[in-house]
Amino acid sequence: MRKTLLSALLVAGLSGCAASPDLPSTYSLDSNKPEGLAIVSLTLSGKPLDKVSGYEYRIREALPRGEAYAVVSQHYASARQHARSVQDEGKERPFTHSVVVKGPNNIDALDIQDAGKTTGRLAALRLSPGDYEFHSWQVREPSPYGETEYKPAREFVYRFSIKPGEATYIGRLNLHLGSGNTERVTVNDRQAEDMSLLGQKYPALRAAKVTASVGTLQP
């Protein structure tokens, strides 16, 4: 279900260079803009965040309940077919976005702390109106053999909705990586703490009305 209303600014801000911050420091909500804000904090426990080299989540458009995305792979019979596929790439694909908590090119500050240790950051994401879902994560850490990568054995679903010109707080997602390579994602309402951080990062949003819509993870 392809979104057709993605402005050039939104595409550049969400699909472009990971070094771009979530928002300009002077960003303010505008009811005339075809976009809204998703405000979410993303943290890591079980492993020290300062020891990992990468931590990110994946967001995509949400399908109607009961439907799921199929795994699609292309097999080319010729170089010409491959070239045509590259040219048409993305036309029928759902909108997806990677939310980088920590990475080599990410310049957004790690601003969430627990017991004096940095555990994550607050993200403010510009999205076109519609329904979305977090569905996967990735953690990377240096190892004696290069780098170790962790991903969920199966995808999870955390849905949220965006309205034009409005900011929606959707909670704090915490990924816990335990001993024996166990993993668990939880969602908590930390609105008071997170809204304080939002005002520090984006002064123009201090007076903005933020709607709280903290949901639950779907199995």
Short mmCIF file of C-alpha atoms in Angstrom, two decimals:
data_model
loop_
_atom_site.label_atom_id
_atom_site.label_comp_id
_atom_site.label_asym_id
_atom_site.label_seq_id
_atom_site.Cartn_x
_atom_site.Cartn_y
_atom_site.Cartn_z
CA MET A 1 0.00 0.00 0.00
CA ARG A 2 2.29 2.63 -1.35
CA LYS A 3 2.15 6.17 0.12
CA THR A 4 1.98 8.74 -2.68
CA LEU A 5 2.25 11.84 -0.48
CA LEU A 6 5.92 12.01 0.41
CA SER A 7 7.36 15.45 -0.13
CA ALA A 8 10.89 15.94 -1.40
CA LEU A 9 11.85 17.22 2.05
CA LEU A 10 10.50 14.12 3.76
CA VAL A 11 12.23 11.76 1.37
CA ALA A 12 15.53 13.59 1.82
CA GLY A 13 15.16 13.72 5.58
CA LEU A 14 14.19 10.08 6.12
CA SER A 15 15.69 8.15 3.24
CA GLY A 16 18.88 10.10 2.79
CA CYS A 17 22.16 10.36 4.62
CA ALA A 18 22.14 8.90 8.11
CA ALA A 19 24.26 11.83 9.27
CA SER A 20 21.26 14.16 9.01
CA PRO A 21 19.66 14.96 12.38
CA ASP A 22 16.02 14.06 12.98
CA LEU A 23 14.98 17.72 12.90
CA PRO A 24 16.57 21.14 12.47
CA SER A 25 17.02 22.78 15.88
CA THR A 26 14.49 25.47 14.91
CA TYR A 27 11.81 23.05 13.69
CA SER A 28 8.22 23.92 14.58
CA LEU A 29 4.92 22.20 13.83
CA ASP A 30 2.86 23.60 10.97
CA SER A 31 -0.70 22.44 10.30
CA ASN A 32 -0.19 23.31 6.62
CA LYS A 33 2.65 20.81 6.21
CA PRO A 34 1.74 17.32 4.94
CA GLU A 35 3.65 15.69 7.80
CA GLY A 36 3.49 15.02 11.52
CA LEU A 37 5.95 14.04 14.22
CA ALA A 38 6.47 10.72 15.97
CA ILE A 39 8.33 11.24 19.24
CA VAL A 40 9.93 8.10 20.67
CA SER A 41 12.87 7.27 22.93
CA LEU A 42 15.00 4.24 22.07
CA THR A 43 17.22 2.59 24.68
CA LEU A 44 19.42 -0.47 25.13
CA SER A 45 19.98 -2.58 28.23
CA GLY A 46 21.91 -5.78 28.93
CA LYS A 47 24.84 -4.50 26.88
CA PRO A 48 26.57 -1.14 27.49
CA LEU A 49 25.64 1.23 24.69
CA ASP A 50 29.16 2.69 24.69
CA LYS A 51 30.51 -0.76 23.77
CA VAL A 52 28.33 -1.27 20.68
CA SER A 53 29.21 0.21 17.29
CA GLY A 54 25.69 0.32 15.88
CA TYR A 55 22.08 0.25 17.12
CA GLU A 56 19.03 0.94 14.98
CA TYR A 57 15.35 0.14 14.39
CA ARG A 58 13.31 -0.34 11.23
CA ILE A 59 9.95 1.33 10.51
CA ARG A 60 7.56 0.58 7.66
CA GLU A 61 4.01 1.39 6.58
CA ALA A 62 1.50 -0.72 8.47
CA LEU A 63 -0.77 -3.10 6.57
CA PRO A 64 -4.40 -3.77 7.55
CA ARG A 65 -4.69 -6.25 10.41
CA GLY A 66 -4.51 -9.84 9.23
CA GLU A 67 -2.22 -9.03 6.31
CA ALA A 68 1.54 -9.46 6.19
CA TYR A 69 4.40 -8.63 3.85
CA ALA A 70 5.63 -11.40 1.58
CA VAL A 71 9.34 -11.91 0.95
CA VAL A 72 9.94 -10.88 -2.68
CA SER A 73 13.09 -11.72 -4.64
CA GLN A 74 13.84 -10.96 -8.28
CA HIS A 75 15.59 -13.42 -10.59
CA TYR A 76 16.91 -11.92 -13.82
CA ALA A 77 17.25 -13.72 -17.13
CA SER A 78 19.45 -11.02 -18.65
CA ALA A 79 21.51 -7.94 -17.86
CA ARG A 80 18.84 -5.83 -19.57
CA GLN A 81 16.17 -7.10 -17.19
CA HIS A 82 18.40 -6.30 -14.23
CA ALA A 83 19.01 -2.78 -15.54
CA ARG A 84 15.26 -2.18 -15.95
CA SER A 85 14.65 -3.42 -12.41
CA VAL A 86 17.22 -1.02 -10.99
CA GLN A 87 15.62 1.85 -12.91
CA ASP A 88 12.16 0.99 -11.52
CA GLU A 89 13.39 0.18 -8.02
CA GLY A 90 11.15 1.49 -5.25
CA LYS A 91 8.01 2.16 -7.33
CA GLU A 92 6.00 -0.63 -5.72
CA ARG A 93 7.78 -0.97 -2.41
CA PRO A 94 6.27 0.18 0.89
CA PHE A 95 7.89 3.12 2.61
CA THR A 96 10.61 2.02 5.06
CA HIS A 97 12.97 3.93 7.28
CA SER A 98 15.92 3.13 9.52
CA VAL A 99 16.00 4.97 12.86
CA VAL A 100 19.65 5.07 13.91
CA VAL A 101 20.18 5.29 17.66
CA LYS A 102 23.94 4.94 17.40
CA GLY A 103 26.10 4.63 14.31
CA PRO A 104 29.33 5.92 12.78
CA ASN A 105 27.56 8.70 10.83
CA ASN A 106 24.75 9.62 13.20
CA ILE A 107 25.08 13.08 14.74
CA ASP A 108 21.98 13.07 16.96
CA ALA A 109 23.03 13.18 20.60
CA LEU A 110 22.79 10.14 22.85
CA ASP A 111 20.82 11.96 25.53
CA ILE A 112 19.10 9.32 27.69
CA GLN A 113 20.92 8.16 30.81
CA ASP A 114 20.27 5.60 33.54
CA ALA A 115 22.35 5.56 36.72
CA GLY A 116 24.89 7.84 35.07
CA LYS A 117 25.31 5.66 31.98
CA THR A 118 24.13 6.58 28.49
CA THR A 119 21.45 4.13 27.32
CA GLY A 120 19.87 5.70 24.23
CA ARG A 121 18.42 8.78 22.59
CA LEU A 122 15.19 10.65 21.97
CA ALA A 123 14.06 10.63 18.32
CA ALA A 124 11.60 13.01 16.63
CA LEU A 125 10.64 11.63 13.22
CA ARG A 126 8.86 13.47 10.39
CA LEU A 127 6.35 11.19 8.68
CA SER A 128 3.47 11.59 6.27
CA PRO A 129 0.02 11.00 7.82
CA GLY A 130 -0.81 7.32 8.12
CA ASP A 131 -0.17 4.14 10.08
CA TYR A 132 3.33 2.78 10.70
CA GLU A 133 5.04 0.07 12.68
CA PHE A 134 8.40 -0.69 14.22
CA HIS A 135 9.19 -4.23 13.16
CA SER A 136 12.88 -5.00 13.57
CA TRP A 137 16.15 -3.90 15.16
CA GLN A 138 19.88 -4.42 14.71
CA VAL A 139 22.83 -4.17 17.09
CA ARG A 140 26.49 -4.47 16.13
CA GLU A 141 29.52 -4.71 18.40
CA PRO A 142 33.25 -5.17 17.79
CA SER A 143 34.58 -8.70 18.27
CA PRO A 144 37.96 -10.45 18.02
CA TYR A 145 36.83 -11.60 14.56
CA GLY A 146 35.69 -8.22 13.27
CA GLU A 147 32.09 -7.40 14.22
CA THR A 148 29.16 -9.33 15.70
CA GLU A 149 25.64 -8.50 14.55
CA TYR A 150 22.43 -9.19 16.48
CA LYS A 151 18.89 -9.22 15.02
CA PRO A 152 15.56 -10.55 16.28
CA ALA A 153 14.82 -14.19 15.41
CA ARG A 154 11.39 -13.02 14.28
CA GLU A 155 9.94 -9.59 13.71
CA PHE A 156 7.84 -7.82 16.31
CA VAL A 157 5.10 -5.24 15.68
CA TYR A 158 4.63 -1.90 17.42
CA ARG A 159 2.08 0.25 15.59
CA PHE A 160 1.45 3.98 15.74
CA SER A 161 -0.40 6.61 13.74
CA ILE A 162 0.61 10.05 12.48
CA LYS A 163 -1.69 13.02 11.83
CA PRO A 164 -0.73 16.10 9.75
CA GLY A 165 0.64 19.02 11.75
CA GLU A 166 0.53 17.09 15.04
CA ALA A 167 3.15 15.57 17.35
CA THR A 168 2.47 12.15 18.86
CA TYR A 169 4.46 10.66 21.72
CA ILE A 170 4.55 6.87 21.28
CA GLY A 171 6.64 5.85 24.29
CA ARG A 172 10.05 4.39 25.06
CA LEU A 173 11.17 1.23 23.29
CA ASN A 174 13.85 -0.63 25.22
CA LEU A 175 15.78 -3.55 23.76
CA HIS A 176 17.24 -5.87 26.40
CA LEU A 177 19.99 -8.23 25.22
CA GLY A 178 20.53 -10.83 27.93
CA SER A 179 23.04 -13.59 28.57
CA GLY A 180 22.84 -16.49 26.15
CA ASN A 181 21.84 -14.06 23.37
CA THR A 182 18.25 -13.68 24.58
CA GLU A 183 16.35 -10.55 23.54
CA ARG A 184 13.22 -8.71 24.65
CA VAL A 185 11.63 -5.46 23.46
CA THR A 186 9.40 -3.56 25.87
CA VAL A 187 7.37 -0.34 25.61
CA ASN A 188 6.99 2.09 28.52
CA ASP A 189 5.43 5.51 29.04
CA ARG A 190 8.25 7.91 29.98
CA GLN A 191 6.50 11.01 28.71
CA ALA A 192 7.56 13.43 31.47
CA GLU A 193 11.25 12.65 31.03
CA ASP A 194 11.10 12.48 27.25
CA MET A 195 9.16 15.74 26.85
CA SER A 196 11.78 17.49 28.96
CA LEU A 197 14.45 16.22 26.59
CA LEU A 198 12.39 17.26 23.58
CA GLY A 199 12.19 20.86 24.86
CA GLN A 200 15.94 20.96 25.41
CA LYS A 201 16.71 19.68 21.90
CA TYR A 202 14.03 21.64 20.04
CA PRO A 203 13.10 24.86 21.89
CA ALA A 204 10.48 25.75 19.27
CA LEU A 205 8.53 22.63 20.29
CA ARG A 206 8.34 23.45 24.01
CA ALA A 207 4.89 24.99 23.67
CA ALA A 208 3.65 22.50 21.09
CA LYS A 209 0.73 20.25 21.92
CA VAL A 210 1.91 16.65 22.07
CA THR A 211 -0.63 13.83 22.08
CA ALA A 212 0.37 10.74 24.06
CA SER A 213 -0.46 7.45 22.36
CA VAL A 214 1.63 4.73 24.01
CA GLY A 215 0.51 1.36 22.67
CA THR A 216 1.42 -2.27 23.22
CA LEU A 217 3.57 -4.70 21.31
CA GLN A 218 1.71 -7.16 19.10
CA PRO A 219 2.76 -10.82 19.06
#
